[in-house]
mmCIF file of C-alpha atoms in Angstrom:
data_model
loop_
_atom_site.group_PDB
_atom_site.id
_atom_site.type_symbol
_atom_site.label_atom_id
_atom_site.label_comp_id
_atom_site.label_asym_id
_atom_site.label_seq_id
_atom_site.Cartn_x
_atom_site.Cartn_y
_atom_site.Cartn_z
ATOM 1 C CA MET C 15 115.480 159.045 121.200
ATOM 2 C CA ASP C 16 118.002 157.209 123.969
ATOM 3 C CA LEU C 17 116.733 153.245 125.783
ATOM 4 C CA PRO C 18 115.445 153.983 129.030
ATOM 5 C CA PRO C 19 117.261 153.297 131.477
ATOM 6 C CA THR C 20 116.378 149.744 132.180
ATOM 7 C CA LEU C 21 116.841 149.164 128.993
ATOM 8 C CA ARG C 22 120.188 150.524 128.245
ATOM 9 C CA ILE C 23 121.953 148.308 131.154
ATOM 10 C CA LEU C 24 119.881 145.107 129.199
ATOM 11 C CA ASN C 25 122.284 146.400 126.248
ATOM 12 C CA VAL C 26 124.926 147.419 127.576
ATOM 13 C CA ILE C 27 125.249 143.692 129.352
ATOM 14 C CA ALA C 28 124.361 141.757 126.334
ATOM 15 C CA ILE C 29 126.491 143.362 123.887
ATOM 16 C CA SER C 30 129.143 142.737 126.623
ATOM 17 C CA ILE C 31 128.675 139.615 126.694
ATOM 18 C CA VAL C 32 128.325 138.738 122.591
ATOM 19 C CA ILE C 33 132.150 140.713 121.676
ATOM 20 C CA ILE C 34 133.308 138.116 124.806
ATOM 21 C CA VAL C 35 131.959 135.318 122.587
ATOM 22 C CA ILE C 36 132.968 136.341 119.784
ATOM 23 C CA LEU C 37 136.313 137.474 120.723
ATOM 24 C CA ILE C 38 137.068 133.657 122.769
ATOM 25 C CA SER C 39 135.642 131.792 120.342
ATOM 26 C CA ASN C 40 136.698 132.610 117.544
ATOM 27 C CA MET C 41 140.420 132.698 118.464
ATOM 28 C CA ALA C 42 139.591 128.901 119.910
ATOM 29 C CA THR C 43 138.696 128.769 116.113
ATOM 30 C CA MET C 44 142.122 129.822 114.872
ATOM 31 C CA VAL C 45 144.028 127.831 117.521
ATOM 32 C CA ALA C 46 142.771 124.346 115.933
ATOM 33 C CA PHE C 47 143.176 125.551 112.784
ATOM 34 C CA PHE C 48 147.164 126.311 113.897
ATOM 35 C CA LYS C 49 147.934 123.375 116.213
ATOM 36 C CA VAL C 50 145.790 121.054 113.104
ATOM 37 C CA ARG C 51 147.808 120.255 109.937
ATOM 38 C CA SER C 52 144.477 117.969 108.590
ATOM 39 C CA LEU C 53 141.988 120.792 109.314
ATOM 40 C CA ARG C 54 144.485 123.428 107.480
ATOM 41 C CA GLU C 55 145.542 120.390 105.079
ATOM 42 C CA LYS C 56 142.205 120.397 103.294
ATOM 43 C CA ALA C 57 141.988 123.869 100.895
ATOM 44 C CA VAL C 58 138.505 124.374 101.794
ATOM 45 C CA ASN C 59 138.446 125.223 105.536
ATOM 46 C CA LEU C 60 140.455 127.413 104.574
ATOM 47 C CA LEU C 61 137.456 129.014 103.828
ATOM 48 C CA ILE C 62 136.444 128.883 106.626
ATOM 49 C CA LEU C 63 139.579 129.339 108.773
ATOM 50 C CA ASN C 64 139.074 133.515 106.648
ATOM 51 C CA LEU C 65 135.204 133.461 108.432
ATOM 52 C CA SER C 66 136.455 133.075 111.944
ATOM 53 C CA CYS C 67 139.350 135.844 111.903
ATOM 54 C CA ALA C 68 136.131 137.805 109.544
ATOM 55 C CA ASP C 69 134.480 137.611 112.271
ATOM 56 C CA PHE C 70 137.117 137.891 115.585
ATOM 57 C CA GLY C 71 138.086 141.651 113.450
ATOM 58 C CA MET C 72 133.953 142.529 113.680
ATOM 59 C CA GLY C 73 134.664 141.255 117.346
ATOM 60 C CA LEU C 74 137.188 143.934 117.467
ATOM 61 C CA ILE C 75 136.018 146.449 116.371
ATOM 62 C CA ARG C 76 132.233 146.383 118.899
ATOM 63 C CA VAL C 77 135.431 146.635 121.751
ATOM 64 C CA TYR C 78 136.386 149.819 119.756
ATOM 65 C CA ALA C 79 132.531 151.685 119.412
ATOM 66 C CA TYR C 80 132.381 150.775 123.028
ATOM 67 C CA PRO C 81 132.222 153.816 124.026
ATOM 68 C CA THR C 82 129.321 154.504 122.436
ATOM 69 C CA THR C 83 126.978 151.644 123.058
ATOM 70 C CA ALA C 84 128.206 152.157 127.480
ATOM 71 C CA ILE C 85 128.037 156.206 128.250
ATOM 72 C CA ARG C 86 127.462 157.474 124.753
ATOM 73 C CA TYR C 87 130.581 158.977 124.299
ATOM 74 C CA TRP C 88 132.627 158.853 120.844
ATOM 75 C CA PRO C 89 136.135 159.399 122.051
ATOM 76 C CA TYR C 90 138.792 159.225 119.567
ATOM 77 C CA GLY C 91 137.633 162.167 117.284
ATOM 78 C CA LYS C 92 137.094 162.158 113.307
ATOM 79 C CA PHE C 93 140.435 160.193 112.830
ATOM 80 C CA GLY C 94 138.565 157.454 114.813
ATOM 81 C CA CYS C 95 135.760 157.246 113.650
ATOM 82 C CA GLN C 96 136.808 157.315 110.242
ATOM 83 C CA SER C 97 139.318 154.051 111.104
ATOM 84 C CA PHE C 98 136.550 151.913 112.786
ATOM 85 C CA SER C 99 134.302 152.937 108.583
ATOM 86 C CA PHE C 100 137.456 150.869 107.373
ATOM 87 C CA LEU C 101 137.250 148.090 109.479
ATOM 88 C CA SER C 102 133.365 148.227 109.889
ATOM 89 C CA ASP C 103 133.421 147.648 105.304
ATOM 90 C CA LEU C 104 136.755 145.410 105.653
ATOM 91 C CA PHE C 105 134.955 142.845 108.320
ATOM 92 C CA ALA C 106 131.467 143.090 107.130
ATOM 93 C CA SER C 107 132.162 142.406 103.172
ATOM 94 C CA ALA C 108 135.011 139.892 104.653
ATOM 95 C CA GLY C 109 132.473 138.204 106.649
ATOM 96 C CA MET C 110 129.299 137.676 104.238
ATOM 97 C CA ILE C 111 131.421 137.423 100.445
ATOM 98 C CA THR C 112 132.990 134.959 102.172
ATOM 99 C CA THR C 113 129.359 132.045 103.398
ATOM 100 C CA VAL C 114 129.272 133.007 98.874
ATOM 101 C CA ALA C 115 131.788 131.487 98.787
ATOM 102 C CA ILE C 116 131.148 128.531 101.126
ATOM 103 C CA SER C 117 127.925 128.174 98.945
ATOM 104 C CA VAL C 118 129.487 128.839 95.149
ATOM 105 C CA ASP C 119 131.975 125.370 96.530
ATOM 106 C CA ARG C 120 129.408 123.008 98.428
ATOM 107 C CA PHE C 121 127.547 124.451 95.363
ATOM 108 C CA LEU C 122 130.966 122.857 93.461
ATOM 109 C CA LEU C 123 130.929 120.001 95.235
ATOM 110 C CA VAL C 124 127.587 118.471 94.274
ATOM 111 C CA SER C 125 127.463 118.993 90.845
ATOM 112 C CA CYS C 126 130.610 118.184 89.926
ATOM 113 C CA ALA C 127 132.069 114.912 89.505
ATOM 114 C CA TYR C 128 134.662 114.889 92.833
ATOM 115 C CA PRO C 129 137.565 115.074 90.695
ATOM 116 C CA LYS C 130 136.493 117.061 88.410
ATOM 117 C CA TYR C 131 135.239 119.497 92.162
ATOM 118 C CA LEU C 132 138.667 118.815 93.685
ATOM 119 C CA LYS C 133 141.270 120.041 90.874
ATOM 120 C CA ILE C 134 138.285 123.944 90.520
ATOM 121 C CA GLN C 135 138.412 124.327 94.682
ATOM 122 C CA SER C 136 142.390 123.736 94.529
ATOM 123 C CA ARG C 137 144.642 125.287 97.436
ATOM 124 C CA LYS C 138 146.197 127.788 94.501
ATOM 125 C CA ARG C 139 141.954 129.564 93.819
ATOM 126 C CA ILE C 140 140.817 129.096 96.952
ATOM 127 C CA MET C 141 143.882 131.378 98.095
ATOM 128 C CA CYS C 142 143.615 134.147 95.261
ATOM 129 C CA ILE C 143 139.001 133.698 96.258
ATOM 130 C CA ILE C 144 140.189 134.778 100.247
ATOM 131 C CA GLY C 145 143.079 137.320 98.649
ATOM 132 C CA GLY C 146 140.022 138.859 96.687
ATOM 133 C CA ILE C 147 137.750 138.822 99.271
ATOM 134 C CA TRP C 148 140.265 141.048 101.420
ATOM 135 C CA LEU C 149 140.829 142.636 98.182
ATOM 136 C CA ILE C 150 136.926 144.292 98.131
ATOM 137 C CA GLY C 151 136.922 144.695 101.347
ATOM 138 C CA ILE C 152 139.781 147.120 101.164
ATOM 139 C CA LEU C 153 138.239 148.685 98.137
ATOM 140 C CA LEU C 154 135.172 149.469 100.313
ATOM 141 C CA GLY C 155 137.192 150.594 103.538
ATOM 142 C CA THR C 156 138.965 152.910 101.412
ATOM 143 C CA SER C 157 135.391 153.888 99.208
ATOM 144 C CA GLU C 158 134.263 155.989 102.379
ATOM 145 C CA VAL C 159 137.366 157.467 103.401
ATOM 146 C CA LEU C 160 138.262 159.564 100.653
ATOM 147 C CA LEU C 161 134.764 159.922 100.139
ATOM 148 C CA TRP C 162 134.023 161.633 103.194
ATOM 149 C CA ASP C 163 134.115 165.276 102.978
ATOM 150 C CA LYS C 164 132.579 164.800 99.658
ATOM 151 C CA LEU C 165 129.629 163.298 100.271
ATOM 152 C CA THR C 166 129.138 164.857 104.181
ATOM 153 C CA PRO C 167 126.029 167.304 103.943
ATOM 154 C CA ALA C 168 126.410 171.378 103.132
ATOM 155 C CA GLU C 169 124.543 171.274 106.551
ATOM 156 C CA LEU C 170 126.456 168.960 109.020
ATOM 157 C CA ARG C 171 130.375 169.993 106.587
ATOM 158 C CA ASP C 172 131.156 172.561 109.662
ATOM 159 C CA HIS C 173 128.736 170.935 112.216
ATOM 160 C CA PHE C 174 129.528 167.421 112.927
ATOM 161 C CA ASP C 175 129.998 166.383 116.261
ATOM 162 C CA PHE C 176 131.948 163.366 116.939
ATOM 163 C CA SER C 177 132.407 163.165 120.916
ATOM 164 C CA LYS C 178 129.197 161.340 120.848
ATOM 165 C CA ASN C 179 128.692 158.987 117.978
ATOM 166 C CA CYS C 180 130.186 157.657 115.240
ATOM 167 C CA ARG C 181 128.370 158.336 112.665
ATOM 168 C CA SER C 182 130.071 158.314 109.081
ATOM 169 C CA PRO C 183 128.650 161.763 107.535
ATOM 170 C CA PRO C 184 128.737 159.620 103.460
ATOM 171 C CA LYS C 185 125.632 157.174 104.987
ATOM 172 C CA TYR C 186 124.068 160.870 104.800
ATOM 173 C CA ASN C 187 124.527 160.737 100.798
ATOM 174 C CA ILE C 188 121.500 158.283 99.828
ATOM 175 C CA ALA C 189 123.051 156.645 96.745
ATOM 176 C CA PHE C 190 126.467 155.907 97.889
ATOM 177 C CA THR C 191 124.545 154.016 100.765
ATOM 178 C CA LEU C 192 122.713 151.714 98.555
ATOM 179 C CA LEU C 193 125.421 151.426 97.323
ATOM 180 C CA LEU C 194 127.170 150.102 100.271
ATOM 181 C CA PHE C 195 124.186 148.260 101.555
ATOM 182 C CA THR C 196 123.602 145.737 98.186
ATOM 183 C CA VAL C 197 127.849 144.925 97.718
ATOM 184 C CA VAL C 198 127.556 144.597 101.716
ATOM 185 C CA ILE C 199 124.679 143.128 102.530
ATOM 186 C CA PHE C 200 122.030 142.782 100.249
ATOM 187 C CA GLY C 201 124.208 141.261 97.234
ATOM 188 C CA PRO C 202 125.572 138.114 99.855
ATOM 189 C CA LEU C 203 122.894 137.535 101.065
ATOM 190 C CA LEU C 204 120.908 137.113 98.165
ATOM 191 C CA ALA C 205 124.026 134.851 96.155
ATOM 192 C CA ILE C 206 123.450 133.073 98.769
ATOM 193 C CA GLU C 207 119.844 132.200 99.445
ATOM 194 C CA ILE C 208 119.861 131.320 95.782
ATOM 195 C CA PHE C 209 123.169 129.288 95.839
ATOM 196 C CA SER C 210 122.185 127.295 98.408
ATOM 197 C CA ILE C 211 118.696 126.126 96.401
ATOM 198 C CA ALA C 212 120.307 125.370 94.229
ATOM 199 C CA PHE C 213 123.168 123.002 95.910
ATOM 200 C CA VAL C 214 119.557 121.891 97.365
ATOM 201 C CA VAL C 215 118.203 121.199 93.726
ATOM 202 C CA GLN C 216 121.255 119.633 93.198
ATOM 203 C CA LEU C 217 121.936 117.033 96.396
ATOM 204 C CA MET C 218 118.614 116.206 95.705
ATOM 205 C CA ARG C 219 119.217 114.658 91.898
ATOM 206 C CA LYS C 220 123.471 113.126 92.429
ATOM 207 C CA LEU C 221 121.128 111.019 96.031
ATOM 208 C CA ARG C 222 118.946 109.786 93.400
ATOM 209 C CA LYS C 223 120.820 109.074 90.797
ATOM 210 C CA ARG C 224 123.205 107.349 93.076
ATOM 211 C CA VAL C 225 119.662 105.386 94.490
ATOM 212 C CA ILE C 226 118.356 103.995 91.047
ATOM 213 C CA VAL C 227 122.564 103.385 89.990
ATOM 214 C CA HIS C 228 122.315 101.896 92.444
ATOM 215 C CA ALA C 229 118.692 99.349 92.338
ATOM 216 C CA SER C 230 120.218 98.612 88.560
ATOM 217 C CA ASN C 231 123.805 97.059 90.129
ATOM 218 C CA SER C 232 121.986 95.675 92.769
ATOM 219 C CA THR C 233 119.772 93.739 89.892
ATOM 220 C CA SER C 234 122.393 92.617 87.598
ATOM 221 C CA LEU C 235 124.386 91.208 90.037
ATOM 222 C CA SER C 236 121.594 89.589 91.350
ATOM 223 C CA SER C 237 121.346 88.374 87.638
ATOM 224 C CA GLN C 238 124.226 86.725 87.525
ATOM 225 C CA ARG C 239 124.501 84.831 90.280
ATOM 226 C CA PRO C 240 125.033 81.301 89.909
ATOM 227 C CA ASN C 241 122.069 79.732 90.606
ATOM 228 C CA THR C 242 123.538 76.616 91.953
ATOM 229 C CA SER C 243 125.901 74.635 94.562
ATOM 230 C CA VAL C 244 127.464 73.003 92.257
ATOM 231 C CA ASP C 245 128.360 75.748 90.538
ATOM 232 C CA VAL C 246 129.532 78.288 93.294
ATOM 233 C CA LEU C 247 131.640 75.559 94.735
ATOM 234 C CA GLU C 248 133.410 75.196 90.994
ATOM 235 C CA THR C 249 133.815 78.583 90.766
ATOM 236 C CA SER C 250 135.492 79.262 93.745
ATOM 237 C CA VAL C 251 137.409 76.581 93.099
ATOM 238 C CA SER C 252 138.920 77.525 90.072
ATOM 239 C CA THR C 253 139.475 80.166 91.285
ATOM 240 C CA THR C 254 141.902 79.670 93.805
ATOM 241 C CA VAL C 255 143.489 77.840 91.719
ATOM 242 C CA SER C 256 144.131 79.356 88.965
ATOM 243 C CA ARG C 257 144.754 82.964 91.388
ATOM 244 C CA PRO C 258 148.679 83.413 91.688
ATOM 245 C CA GLN C 259 149.951 82.717 95.294
ATOM 246 C CA GLY C 260 149.414 86.373 97.896
ATOM 247 C CA HIS C 261 146.959 87.324 96.117
ATOM 248 C CA SER C 262 144.650 87.560 97.782
ATOM 249 C CA ASN C 263 145.970 89.714 100.950
ATOM 250 C CA ASN C 264 146.937 92.174 97.810
ATOM 251 C CA SER C 265 143.328 92.596 97.575
ATOM 252 C CA ALA C 266 142.076 92.819 101.279
ATOM 253 C CA ALA C 267 144.414 94.769 101.175
ATOM 254 C CA SER C 268 143.377 96.875 98.362
ATOM 255 C CA GLY C 269 140.128 97.093 99.168
ATOM 256 C CA MET C 270 139.160 95.044 96.664
ATOM 257 C CA GLU C 271 136.727 90.950 96.424
ATOM 258 C CA PRO C 272 139.462 88.669 95.342
ATOM 259 C CA SER C 273 138.650 88.239 91.708
ATOM 260 C CA GLY C 274 136.229 85.389 89.922
ATOM 261 C CA SER C 275 132.702 85.558 90.008
ATOM 262 C CA TYR C 276 133.183 89.924 90.655
ATOM 263 C CA SER C 277 135.646 92.041 90.965
ATOM 264 C CA MET C 278 133.650 95.533 92.932
ATOM 265 C CA PRO C 279 135.285 97.734 94.710
ATOM 266 C CA ILE C 280 134.329 97.341 98.253
ATOM 267 C CA SER C 281 133.101 101.486 100.024
ATOM 268 C CA ARG C 282 134.211 101.549 103.126
ATOM 269 C CA ASN C 283 132.683 104.947 103.854
ATOM 270 C CA ASP C 284 129.244 105.994 102.831
ATOM 271 C CA PRO C 285 129.459 106.886 99.149
ATOM 272 C CA ASN C 286 126.958 110.501 100.158
ATOM 273 C CA LYS C 287 128.809 111.166 103.870
ATOM 274 C CA ARG C 288 130.311 113.973 101.788
ATOM 275 C CA TYR C 289 126.879 115.508 100.114
ATOM 276 C CA LYS C 290 125.122 114.727 104.148
ATOM 277 C CA LYS C 291 128.288 116.646 106.045
ATOM 278 C CA ALA C 292 128.530 118.906 103.200
ATOM 279 C CA ALA C 293 124.787 120.299 103.508
ATOM 280 C CA VAL C 294 124.543 120.250 107.003
ATOM 281 C CA VAL C 295 127.316 122.803 107.059
ATOM 282 C CA LEU C 296 125.502 124.759 104.717
ATOM 283 C CA GLY C 297 122.021 124.305 106.830
ATOM 284 C CA ALA C 298 123.642 125.647 109.882
ATOM 285 C CA LEU C 299 125.220 128.559 107.808
ATOM 286 C CA VAL C 300 123.038 129.631 106.037
ATOM 287 C CA MET C 301 120.350 129.720 108.861
ATOM 288 C CA VAL C 302 122.419 131.740 110.910
ATOM 289 C CA VAL C 303 122.977 134.414 108.447
ATOM 290 C CA ASN C 304 119.308 134.569 107.566
ATOM 291 C CA ILE C 305 118.189 134.416 111.422
ATOM 292 C CA CYS C 306 120.207 137.461 112.009
ATOM 293 C CA THR C 307 121.104 139.253 108.873
ATOM 294 C CA LEU C 308 117.095 139.836 107.227
ATOM 295 C CA PRO C 309 115.766 141.783 110.396
ATOM 296 C CA TYR C 310 117.895 143.862 109.399
ATOM 297 C CA VAL C 311 118.259 144.014 105.218
ATOM 298 C CA LEU C 312 113.781 143.958 105.376
ATOM 299 C CA TYR C 313 114.336 146.424 107.779
ATOM 300 C CA THR C 314 116.476 148.884 105.153
ATOM 301 C CA ILE C 315 114.594 148.151 102.246
ATOM 302 C CA ILE C 316 111.315 149.725 104.274
ATOM 303 C CA ILE C 317 112.583 152.902 106.058
ATOM 304 C CA SER C 318 114.074 153.567 102.565
ATOM 305 C CA PHE C 319 111.875 152.523 100.234
ATOM 306 C CA PHE C 320 108.556 152.251 101.688
ATOM 307 C CA CYS C 321 108.013 154.416 104.289
ATOM 308 C CA PRO C 322 111.380 156.988 105.583
ATOM 309 C CA ARG C 323 109.176 158.125 108.365
ATOM 310 C CA CYS C 324 109.764 154.372 110.247
ATOM 311 C CA ASN C 325 113.288 155.079 110.753
ATOM 312 C CA ASN C 326 113.615 155.013 114.495
ATOM 313 C CA SER C 327 117.176 154.671 116.260
ATOM 314 C CA ASN C 328 116.920 152.697 118.976
ATOM 315 C CA ILE C 329 115.441 149.345 116.299
ATOM 316 C CA ARG C 330 118.288 149.986 114.398
ATOM 317 C CA THR C 331 120.772 150.054 116.129
ATOM 318 C CA MET C 332 119.027 146.124 118.445
ATOM 319 C CA LEU C 333 118.419 145.191 115.144
ATOM 320 C CA GLY C 334 122.450 145.984 113.934
ATOM 321 C CA ASN C 335 123.863 144.559 116.939
ATOM 322 C CA LEU C 336 121.563 140.744 115.645
ATOM 323 C CA LEU C 337 124.299 140.970 113.227
ATOM 324 C CA TYR C 338 127.452 140.923 115.501
ATOM 325 C CA LEU C 339 125.151 137.498 117.218
ATOM 326 C CA ASN C 340 125.894 135.627 113.601
ATOM 327 C CA SER C 341 129.507 136.361 114.513
ATOM 328 C CA ALA C 342 128.941 133.879 118.204
ATOM 329 C CA ILE C 343 127.120 131.793 116.469
ATOM 330 C CA ASN C 344 129.488 130.618 113.367
ATOM 331 C CA PRO C 345 132.199 128.966 116.496
ATOM 332 C CA PHE C 346 129.976 126.710 117.427
ATOM 333 C CA LEU C 347 128.676 125.317 114.528
ATOM 334 C CA TYR C 348 131.944 124.517 113.291
ATOM 335 C CA ALA C 349 132.310 122.234 116.766
ATOM 336 C CA ALA C 350 128.932 120.789 115.414
ATOM 337 C CA THR C 351 129.845 120.164 112.041
ATOM 338 C CA MET C 352 133.291 119.995 111.882
ATOM 339 C CA SER C 353 134.835 116.435 114.347
ATOM 340 C CA LYS C 354 138.272 117.012 114.457
ATOM 341 C CA ILE C 355 137.912 120.928 115.612
ATOM 342 C CA ARG C 356 135.539 119.404 118.416
ATOM 343 C CA GLN C 357 138.015 116.900 118.724
ATOM 344 C CA PHE C 358 140.284 119.336 119.177
ATOM 345 C CA TYR C 359 138.269 121.309 121.884
ATOM 346 C CA LYS C 360 138.197 117.636 124.034
ATOM 347 C CA ARG C 361 141.690 117.130 124.227
ATOM 348 C CA VAL C 362 142.261 121.456 125.636
ATOM 349 C CA LEU C 363 139.580 120.247 128.179
ATOM 350 C CA CYS C 364 141.143 117.137 128.852
ATOM 351 C CA LYS C 365 144.183 118.266 130.047
ATOM 352 C CA CYS C 366 142.619 121.115 131.612
ATOM 353 C CA ASN C 367 140.292 118.436 134.307
ATOM 354 C CA TRP C 368 143.701 116.678 134.611
ATOM 355 C CA HIS C 369 146.021 119.737 135.625
#
């Protein structure tokens, strides 16, 4: 059943806007990574860049399929449909699995000591993870193309019409569809939820432990302080006399207190800052993934196992379009949570206004 003309026009306009936003915003993110060297120096940021590349690819394949949205016509034939199916599997799986990798990275950040975390999430390992993500996508897309004829229902093998729509014949096979759905959407989404919950639990423990340690340190330091002004004067005088020349400048430069009563390092930054930032980034990504993906997941589960008669092509199309909205929102999350990307955009906009 087709949409009414008014809703069809609104759907075409909405899809057109989403495509434009996906392409422009993700291209801007990739340019920011190319121009700002410090963004590339932090290995974990390469996962953000990889997610942006996958989202940009989602925009490209939506352009590829635009004729079916606008005029209900597929001009590319069988080979074009196979290419579209391959690219859809590639970019969709790359985006979801990259989000899983980001969730795992955030969990490692709060569950390991920071030096150990940096050793685990080295640049070399991150690059291997990214390579593995794209390899999984290639294998999924290739398997669908290779099984194209074998999984095509016998009644459709000689009568399948690729002029009106690109519907992959293997997707008529319930077992293959559920396998692809599990690997590309349901499995990664479940992993994202698990690691996000584990991240929150571990973060609460770490912050609580820091509060307890800070309170105990403050108590021990206050108990060690001299009680009279004479003791303080004597301590400061003796420290000044025994201190080598030039020691004061070196101590200030190194961010340490002068040796004497205490030799505790002064923390210039909030020790919890990296964990708070990680929580904001992961929370934003997970929230958007859930909003854009869960409706499609739940609908697919319902029509596959509980109510096959409830399958409606229009509802399925609208929920499928919601998946693409995730690729349009992600770049705005990067700009909102990463100051270096935000500063790059400000510099570009200031130059444009100046000229």
